[in-house]
XYZ file of C-alpha atoms in Angstrom:
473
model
C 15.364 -11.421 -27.691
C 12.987 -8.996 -29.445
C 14.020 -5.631 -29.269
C 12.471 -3.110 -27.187
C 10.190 -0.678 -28.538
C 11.042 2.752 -28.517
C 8.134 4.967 -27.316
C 9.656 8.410 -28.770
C 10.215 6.471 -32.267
C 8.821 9.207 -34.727
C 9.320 5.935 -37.582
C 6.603 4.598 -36.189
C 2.902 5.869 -36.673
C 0.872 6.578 -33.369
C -1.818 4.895 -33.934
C 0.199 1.578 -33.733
C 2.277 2.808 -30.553
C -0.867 3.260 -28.428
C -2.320 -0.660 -29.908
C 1.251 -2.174 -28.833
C 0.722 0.086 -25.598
C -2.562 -0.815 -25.389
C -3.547 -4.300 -26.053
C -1.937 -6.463 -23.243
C -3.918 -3.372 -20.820
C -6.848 -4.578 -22.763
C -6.626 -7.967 -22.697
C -5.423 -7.705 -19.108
C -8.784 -5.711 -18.264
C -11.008 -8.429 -20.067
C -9.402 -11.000 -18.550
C -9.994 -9.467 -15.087
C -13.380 -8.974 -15.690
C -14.051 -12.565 -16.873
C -12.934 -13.404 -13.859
C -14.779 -10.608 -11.779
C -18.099 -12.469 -13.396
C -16.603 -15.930 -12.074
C -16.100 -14.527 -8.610
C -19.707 -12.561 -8.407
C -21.628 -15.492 -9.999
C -19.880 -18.031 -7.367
C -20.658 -15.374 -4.300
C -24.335 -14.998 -5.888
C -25.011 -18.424 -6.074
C -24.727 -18.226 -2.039
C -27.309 -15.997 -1.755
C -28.482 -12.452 -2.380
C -27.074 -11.571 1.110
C -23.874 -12.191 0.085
C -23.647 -10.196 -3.058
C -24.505 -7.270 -0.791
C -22.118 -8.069 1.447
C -19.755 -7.751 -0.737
C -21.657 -4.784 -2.406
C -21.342 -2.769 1.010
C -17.897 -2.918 1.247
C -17.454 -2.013 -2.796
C -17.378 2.162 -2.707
C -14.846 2.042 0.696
C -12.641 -0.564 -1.372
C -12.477 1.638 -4.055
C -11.762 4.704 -1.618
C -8.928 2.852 -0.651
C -7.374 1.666 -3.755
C -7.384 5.387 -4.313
C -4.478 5.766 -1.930
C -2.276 2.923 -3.821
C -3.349 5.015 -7.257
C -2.289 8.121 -5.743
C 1.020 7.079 -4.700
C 1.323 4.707 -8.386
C 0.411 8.001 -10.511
C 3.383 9.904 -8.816
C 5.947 7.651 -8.644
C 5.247 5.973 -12.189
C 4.693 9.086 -13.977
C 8.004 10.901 -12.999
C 9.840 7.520 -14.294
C 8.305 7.979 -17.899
C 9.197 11.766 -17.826
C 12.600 10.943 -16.537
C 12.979 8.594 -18.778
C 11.964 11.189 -21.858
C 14.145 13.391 -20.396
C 16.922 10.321 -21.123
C 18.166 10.618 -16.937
C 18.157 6.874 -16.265
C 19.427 6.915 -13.489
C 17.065 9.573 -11.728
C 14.367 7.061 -12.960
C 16.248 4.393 -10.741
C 16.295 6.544 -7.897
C 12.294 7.637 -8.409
C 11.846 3.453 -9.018
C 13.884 2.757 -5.412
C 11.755 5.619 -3.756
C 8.545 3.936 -4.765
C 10.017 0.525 -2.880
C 9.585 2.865 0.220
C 6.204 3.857 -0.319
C 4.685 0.693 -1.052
C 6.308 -0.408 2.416
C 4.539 2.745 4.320
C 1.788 2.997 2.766
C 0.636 -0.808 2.562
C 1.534 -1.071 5.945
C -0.588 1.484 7.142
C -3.825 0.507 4.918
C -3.873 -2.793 6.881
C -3.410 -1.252 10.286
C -6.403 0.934 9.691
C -8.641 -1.368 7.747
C -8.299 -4.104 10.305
C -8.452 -2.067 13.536
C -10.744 1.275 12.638
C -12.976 0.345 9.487
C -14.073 -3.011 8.883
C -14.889 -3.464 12.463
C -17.450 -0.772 11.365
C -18.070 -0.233 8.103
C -21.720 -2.170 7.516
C -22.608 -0.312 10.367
C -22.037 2.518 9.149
C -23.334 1.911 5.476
C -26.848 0.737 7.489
C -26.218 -2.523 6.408
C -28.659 -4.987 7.698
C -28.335 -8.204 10.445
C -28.367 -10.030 7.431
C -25.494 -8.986 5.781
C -23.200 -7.104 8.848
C -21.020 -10.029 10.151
C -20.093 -11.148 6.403
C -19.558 -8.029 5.282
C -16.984 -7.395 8.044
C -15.362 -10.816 7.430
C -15.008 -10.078 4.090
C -13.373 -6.715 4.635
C -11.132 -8.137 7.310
C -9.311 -10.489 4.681
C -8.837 -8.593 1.684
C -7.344 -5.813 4.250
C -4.623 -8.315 5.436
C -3.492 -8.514 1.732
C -3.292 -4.084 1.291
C 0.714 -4.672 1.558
C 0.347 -6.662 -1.597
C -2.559 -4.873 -3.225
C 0.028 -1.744 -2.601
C 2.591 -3.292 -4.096
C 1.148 -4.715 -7.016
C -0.628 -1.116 -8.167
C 2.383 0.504 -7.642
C 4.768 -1.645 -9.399
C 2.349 -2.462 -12.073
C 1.961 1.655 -12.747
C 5.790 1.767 -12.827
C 6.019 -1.068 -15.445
C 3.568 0.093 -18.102
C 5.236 3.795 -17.852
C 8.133 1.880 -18.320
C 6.441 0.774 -21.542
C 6.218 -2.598 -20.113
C 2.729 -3.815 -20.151
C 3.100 -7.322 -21.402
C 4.631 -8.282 -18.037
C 1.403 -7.010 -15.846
C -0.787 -9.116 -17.994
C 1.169 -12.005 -17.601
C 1.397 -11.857 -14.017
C -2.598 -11.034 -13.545
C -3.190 -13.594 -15.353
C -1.753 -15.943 -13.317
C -3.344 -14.253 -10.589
C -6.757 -14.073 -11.813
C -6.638 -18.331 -12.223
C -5.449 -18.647 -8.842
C -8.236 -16.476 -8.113
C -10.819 -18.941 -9.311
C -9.566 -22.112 -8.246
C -9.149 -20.267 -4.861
C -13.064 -19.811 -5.330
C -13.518 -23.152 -6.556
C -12.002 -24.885 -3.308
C -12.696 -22.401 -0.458
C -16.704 -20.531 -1.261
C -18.021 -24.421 -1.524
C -17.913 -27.482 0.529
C -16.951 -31.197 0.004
C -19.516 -32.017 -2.705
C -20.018 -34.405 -5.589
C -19.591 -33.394 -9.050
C -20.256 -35.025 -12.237
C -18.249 -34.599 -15.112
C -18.248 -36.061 -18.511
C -19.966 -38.879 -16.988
C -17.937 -39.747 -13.857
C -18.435 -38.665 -10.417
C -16.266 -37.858 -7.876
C -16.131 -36.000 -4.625
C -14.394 -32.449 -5.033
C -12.922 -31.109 -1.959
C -13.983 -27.617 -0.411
C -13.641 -25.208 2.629
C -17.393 -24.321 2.973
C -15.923 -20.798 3.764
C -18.872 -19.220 1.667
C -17.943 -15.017 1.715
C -15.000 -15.786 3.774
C -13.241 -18.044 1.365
C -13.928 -15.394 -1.788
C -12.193 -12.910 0.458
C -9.200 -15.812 0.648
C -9.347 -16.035 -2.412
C -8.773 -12.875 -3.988
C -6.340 -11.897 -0.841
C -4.202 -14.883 -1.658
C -4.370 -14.125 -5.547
C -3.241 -10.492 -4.539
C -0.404 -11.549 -2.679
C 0.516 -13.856 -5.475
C 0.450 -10.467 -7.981
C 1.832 -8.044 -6.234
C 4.891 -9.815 -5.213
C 5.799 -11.163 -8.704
C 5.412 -7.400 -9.801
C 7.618 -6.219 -7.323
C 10.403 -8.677 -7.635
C 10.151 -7.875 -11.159
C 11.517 -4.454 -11.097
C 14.720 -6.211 -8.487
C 15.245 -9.064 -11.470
C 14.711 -7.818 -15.077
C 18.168 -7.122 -16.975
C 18.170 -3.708 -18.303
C 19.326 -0.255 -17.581
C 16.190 0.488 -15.180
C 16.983 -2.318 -12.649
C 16.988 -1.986 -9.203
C 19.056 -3.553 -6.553
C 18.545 -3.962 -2.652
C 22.074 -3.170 -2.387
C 21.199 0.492 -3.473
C 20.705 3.822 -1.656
C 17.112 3.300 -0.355
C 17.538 6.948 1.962
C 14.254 8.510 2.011
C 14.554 11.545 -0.918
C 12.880 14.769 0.200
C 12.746 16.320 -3.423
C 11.228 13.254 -4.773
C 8.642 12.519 -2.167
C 7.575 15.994 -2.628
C 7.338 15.855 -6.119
C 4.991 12.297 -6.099
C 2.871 14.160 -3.305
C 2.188 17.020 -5.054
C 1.063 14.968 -7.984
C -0.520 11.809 -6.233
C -2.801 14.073 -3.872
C -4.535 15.518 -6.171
C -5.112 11.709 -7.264
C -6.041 11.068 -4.630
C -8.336 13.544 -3.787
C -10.095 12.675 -7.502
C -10.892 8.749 -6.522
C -11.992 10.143 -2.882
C -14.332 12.731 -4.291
C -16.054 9.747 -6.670
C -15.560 7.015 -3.721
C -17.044 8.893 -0.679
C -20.157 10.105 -3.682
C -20.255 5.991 -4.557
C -20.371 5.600 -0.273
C -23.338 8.199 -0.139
C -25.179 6.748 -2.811
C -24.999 3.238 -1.531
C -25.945 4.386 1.495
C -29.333 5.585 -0.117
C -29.443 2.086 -1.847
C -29.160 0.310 1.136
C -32.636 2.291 2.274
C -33.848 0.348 -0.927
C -33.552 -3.031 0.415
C -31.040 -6.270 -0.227
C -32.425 -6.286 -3.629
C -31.553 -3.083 -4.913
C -28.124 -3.470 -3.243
C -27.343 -6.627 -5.276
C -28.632 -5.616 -8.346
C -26.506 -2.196 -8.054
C -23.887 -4.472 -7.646
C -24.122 -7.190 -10.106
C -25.347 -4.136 -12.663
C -21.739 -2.413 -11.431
C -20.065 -6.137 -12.499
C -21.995 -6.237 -15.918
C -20.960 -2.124 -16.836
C -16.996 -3.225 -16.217
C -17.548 -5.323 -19.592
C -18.287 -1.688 -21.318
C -15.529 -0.339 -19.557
C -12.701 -2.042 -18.621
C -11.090 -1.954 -22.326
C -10.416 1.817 -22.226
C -7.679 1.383 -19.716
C -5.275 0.413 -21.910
C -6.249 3.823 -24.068
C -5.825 5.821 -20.938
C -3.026 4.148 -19.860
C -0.949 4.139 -23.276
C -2.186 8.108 -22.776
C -0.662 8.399 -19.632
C 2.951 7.102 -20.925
C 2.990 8.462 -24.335
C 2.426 11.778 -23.007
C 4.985 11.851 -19.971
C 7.344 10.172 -22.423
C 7.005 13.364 -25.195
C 6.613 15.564 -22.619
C 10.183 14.478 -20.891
C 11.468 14.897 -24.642
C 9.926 18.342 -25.046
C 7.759 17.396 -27.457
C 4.590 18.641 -27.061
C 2.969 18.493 -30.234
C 3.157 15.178 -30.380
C 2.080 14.459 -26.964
C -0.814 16.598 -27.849
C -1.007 14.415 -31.111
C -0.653 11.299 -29.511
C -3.764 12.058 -27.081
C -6.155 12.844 -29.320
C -5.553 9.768 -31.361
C -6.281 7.824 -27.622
C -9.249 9.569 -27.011
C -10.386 8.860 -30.396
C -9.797 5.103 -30.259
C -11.583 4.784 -26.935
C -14.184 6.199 -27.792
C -14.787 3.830 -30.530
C -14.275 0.763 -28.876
C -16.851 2.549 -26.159
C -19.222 2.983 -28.334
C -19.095 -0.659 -29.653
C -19.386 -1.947 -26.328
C -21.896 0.127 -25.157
C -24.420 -0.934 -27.700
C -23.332 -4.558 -27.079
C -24.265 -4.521 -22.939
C -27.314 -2.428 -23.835
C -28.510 -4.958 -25.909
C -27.754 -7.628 -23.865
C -28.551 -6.033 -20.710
C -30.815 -8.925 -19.070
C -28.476 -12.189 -20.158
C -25.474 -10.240 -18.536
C -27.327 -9.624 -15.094
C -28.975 -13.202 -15.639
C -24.958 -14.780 -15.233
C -24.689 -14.049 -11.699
C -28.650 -13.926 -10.269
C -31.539 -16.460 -10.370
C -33.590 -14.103 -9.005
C -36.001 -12.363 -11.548
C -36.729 -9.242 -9.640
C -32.882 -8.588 -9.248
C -32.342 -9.174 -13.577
C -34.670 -7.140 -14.588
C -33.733 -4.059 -11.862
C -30.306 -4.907 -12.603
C -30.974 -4.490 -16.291
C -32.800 -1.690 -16.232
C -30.154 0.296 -15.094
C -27.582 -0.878 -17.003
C -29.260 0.196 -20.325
C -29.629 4.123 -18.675
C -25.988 3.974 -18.667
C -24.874 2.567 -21.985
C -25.789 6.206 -23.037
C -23.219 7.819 -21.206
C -20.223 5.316 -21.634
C -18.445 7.180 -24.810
C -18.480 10.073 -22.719
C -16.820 8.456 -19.742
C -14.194 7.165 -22.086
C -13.376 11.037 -22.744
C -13.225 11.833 -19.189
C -10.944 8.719 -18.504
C -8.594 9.160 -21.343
C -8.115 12.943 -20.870
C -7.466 11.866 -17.305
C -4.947 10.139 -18.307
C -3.421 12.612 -20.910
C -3.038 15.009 -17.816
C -1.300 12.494 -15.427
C 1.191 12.380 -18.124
C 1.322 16.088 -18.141
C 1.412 16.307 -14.663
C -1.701 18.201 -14.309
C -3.469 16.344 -11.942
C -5.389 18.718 -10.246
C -7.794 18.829 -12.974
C -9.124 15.215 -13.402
C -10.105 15.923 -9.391
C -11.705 19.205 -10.400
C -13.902 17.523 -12.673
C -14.804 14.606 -11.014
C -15.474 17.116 -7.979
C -17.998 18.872 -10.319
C -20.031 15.656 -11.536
C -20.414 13.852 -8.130
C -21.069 16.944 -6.310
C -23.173 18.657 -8.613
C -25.121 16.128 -10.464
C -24.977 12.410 -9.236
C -25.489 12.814 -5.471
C -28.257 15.667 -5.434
C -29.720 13.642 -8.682
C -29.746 10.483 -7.076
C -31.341 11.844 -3.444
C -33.900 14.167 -5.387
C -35.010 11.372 -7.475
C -35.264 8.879 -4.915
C -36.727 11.138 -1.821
C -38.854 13.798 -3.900
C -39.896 11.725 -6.563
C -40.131 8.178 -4.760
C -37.573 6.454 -7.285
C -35.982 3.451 -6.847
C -32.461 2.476 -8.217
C -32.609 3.937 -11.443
C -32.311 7.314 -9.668
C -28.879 6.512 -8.739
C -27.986 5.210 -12.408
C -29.572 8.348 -13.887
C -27.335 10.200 -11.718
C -24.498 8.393 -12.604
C -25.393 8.840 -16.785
C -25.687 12.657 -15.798
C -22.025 12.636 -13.998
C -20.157 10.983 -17.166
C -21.780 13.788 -19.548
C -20.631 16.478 -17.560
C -17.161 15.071 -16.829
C -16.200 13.855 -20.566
C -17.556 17.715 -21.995
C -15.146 19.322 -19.074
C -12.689 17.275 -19.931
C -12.452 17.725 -23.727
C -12.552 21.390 -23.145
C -9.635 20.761 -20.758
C -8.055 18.823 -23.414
C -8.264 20.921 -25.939
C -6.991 23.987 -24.133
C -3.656 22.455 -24.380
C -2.789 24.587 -21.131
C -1.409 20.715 -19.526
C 0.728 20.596 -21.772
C 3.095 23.356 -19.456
C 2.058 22.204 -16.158
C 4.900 20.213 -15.386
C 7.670 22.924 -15.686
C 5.243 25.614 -14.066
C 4.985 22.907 -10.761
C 9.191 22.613 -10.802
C 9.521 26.345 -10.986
C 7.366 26.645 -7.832
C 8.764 23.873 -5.923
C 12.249 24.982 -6.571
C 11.634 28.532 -5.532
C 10.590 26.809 -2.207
């Protein structure tokens, strides 16, 4: 058995703690979005109506997955500080407490997704005849899998603060092929294919929108519980048992609310902005919806790789922190910011240059590429920047200070994309690019702020300062 890597191992130079940290989050990320591509190019080949189907629900999906990160940031990141701090079996206890969340919380997601909001969503987002009914299918079936989806960010957060990110790629891989061959057999019906020469009839549901939705549900479920049972079955000191106390812990839900809410109220401030905003695309027309969405799919190929800097970020520096280290947390951050913001670069100048072929994977239609890649090329600009404002982001989660990421994000929705985006488009006449010019302007703002934030080094006391107040309660 390979031994485990110790995080807090001064031996060992940083910049090859965060790649070890790092890669699988990487890989895990490129992987995904490979498979994102799959899954948009297989809806688009449908029709345009049901990439903005799809497209409608997007922002509220995202507004929801907000709650899962919320509760993920503050149960996982009191496990790394715990386990910095070398109390074991508190992280046990914080790990069991998290079991009970995921059970609440996921619970409740699917109650009010099925009942309240995908009954009306597409209404609300002034979603055309066109495009209502699938758009509330679609929502309808992913929402039966929010248990899962709960369970899988959760546990998944918990194992790379663990250090553990090996076993999250592992598992999304598997998920992400069950994923495709859940496209393959239920988006298409019975047809004939030909293949090396030979011709045979390949099965299929015909469930078009619908049987994405299935597909990515059923993948979900798939992910999430493997996660979960993960943390019940791996030997080692952190291992959890149903046998255990499971008595809800006052002191600890406190503690995850007072840092997930803040979380929370971060990915609801950029979600309900992303709502408004494709709520003035929708005015556009079913063009301009799919192209903001397939141009959305082609920027997560810029992106997606600076997760695994912001996540390594997030552990290093609740692991240091839990040590009382702080200069090397402080260290250890800049040398993730750093790294993402080379690999950022790279990638940025890649999709700008390739702008048009990306879009041109998942659309036939010409007016759709060249919108689509029009946009995309205002926001290559502004990617290094939003690799700052992610990886800082993560640096305070670590810390603890997560009021800030939310104060920031607060400050470039509300202050630049939103009034950008409706200024351009209903002073100036604009189309789409409005809202991507927007968007450029809210990743400049929020990657300055948060290098200033950074390099204030006032996170690196927030934690202590929180306990103080909550034990004086």
């Amino acid at each position: 058995m390979a031994k485990k890597l110790d995080l807090l191992d001064k031996r060992i130079p940083s910049w090859k703690i965060i790649l070890l940290l790092a890669w699988p989050t990487i890989v895990e990320q490129i992987l995904q979005t490979a498979v994102n591509y799959v899954d948009t190019a297989m809806v688009g080949s449908i029709g345009t109506h049901a990439t903005a189907a799809i497209g409608v629900c997007t922002s509220t999906v995202w507004l929801i997955m907000g709650v899962m990160n919320a509760a993920a940031v503050g149960y996982s990141v009191m496990v790394a500080r715990r386990i910095g701090e070398s109390r074991t079996e508190d992280a046990r206890t914080v790990i069991r407490q998290a079991m009970l969340a995921i059970a609440v919380i996921g619970l409740f997601l699917t109650v009010l997704v099925e009942l309240v909001i995908a009954p009306n969503l597409p209404r609300w987002m002034g979603a055309g005849p066109d495009v209502f009914p699938y758009s509330v299918t679609y929502f309808r079936i992913i929402g039966g899998a929010y248990l899962f989806n709960t369970a899988l960010v959760v546990s998944s957060n918990i194992l790379r603060c663990i250090g553990d990110t090996k076993t999250p790629l592992k598992y999304n891989l598997m998920t992400n092929i069950i994923n495709v061959i859940g496209n393959f057999l239920l988006i298409y019906p019975t047809r004939q294919i030909a293949l090396f020469g030979l011709s045979f009839t390949m099965p299929g549901a015909g469930l078009g929108v619908a049987g994405a939705a299935l597909a990515t549900a059923l993948a979900t479920a798939f992910s999430g519980t493997c996660m979960t049972l993960t943390l019940f079955l791996r030997k080692g000191p952190l291992q959890i048992s149903l046998r255990e106390d499971y008595r809800p812990r006052p002191d600890i839900i406190r503690q995850a609310v007072h840092l997930g809410v803040p979380s929370f109220l971060e990915r609801a401030t950029i979600s309900v902005g992303q709502i408004c905003t494709t709520a003035m695309i929708t005015g556009l027309g079913t063009a301009a919806i799919a192209a903001h969405q397939l141009a959305n799919t082609g920027e997560s190929l810029c992106y997606m790789p600076i997760f695994g800097f912001t996540t390594a970020a997030t552990t290093l520096v609740a692991q240091n922190l839990g040590a009382g280290d702080k200069a090397r947390a402080f260290h250890q951050g800049k040398w993730c910011i750093w790294m993402a913001v080379a690999v950022m670069s790279c990638t940025s100048a890649i999709m700008f240059t390739f702008a048009p072929g990306i879009i041109d994977l998942f659309s036939n239609d010409g007016a759709v590429i060249a919108l689509g890649a029009r946009v995309l090329r205002i926001e290559a600009f502004a990617e290094p920047f939003f690799a700052i404002a992610s990886v800082v982001g993560g640096v305070l989660r670590g810390a603890g200070d997560t009021r800030w990421p939310f104060y920031i994000s607060l400050a470039g929705m509300w202050l630049l994309r939103v009034p950008m985006a409706f200024l351009l488009i209903h002073g100036f006449g604009w189309g789409l690019e409005a809202v991507w010019v927007g968007m450029a302007l809210d990743l400049f703002l929020r990657g300055l702020i948060s290098l200033w934030r950074f390099q204030k080094k006032g996170w690196l006391s927030v934690w202590e300062a929180r306990e103080q107040r909550l034990s004086a309660k």
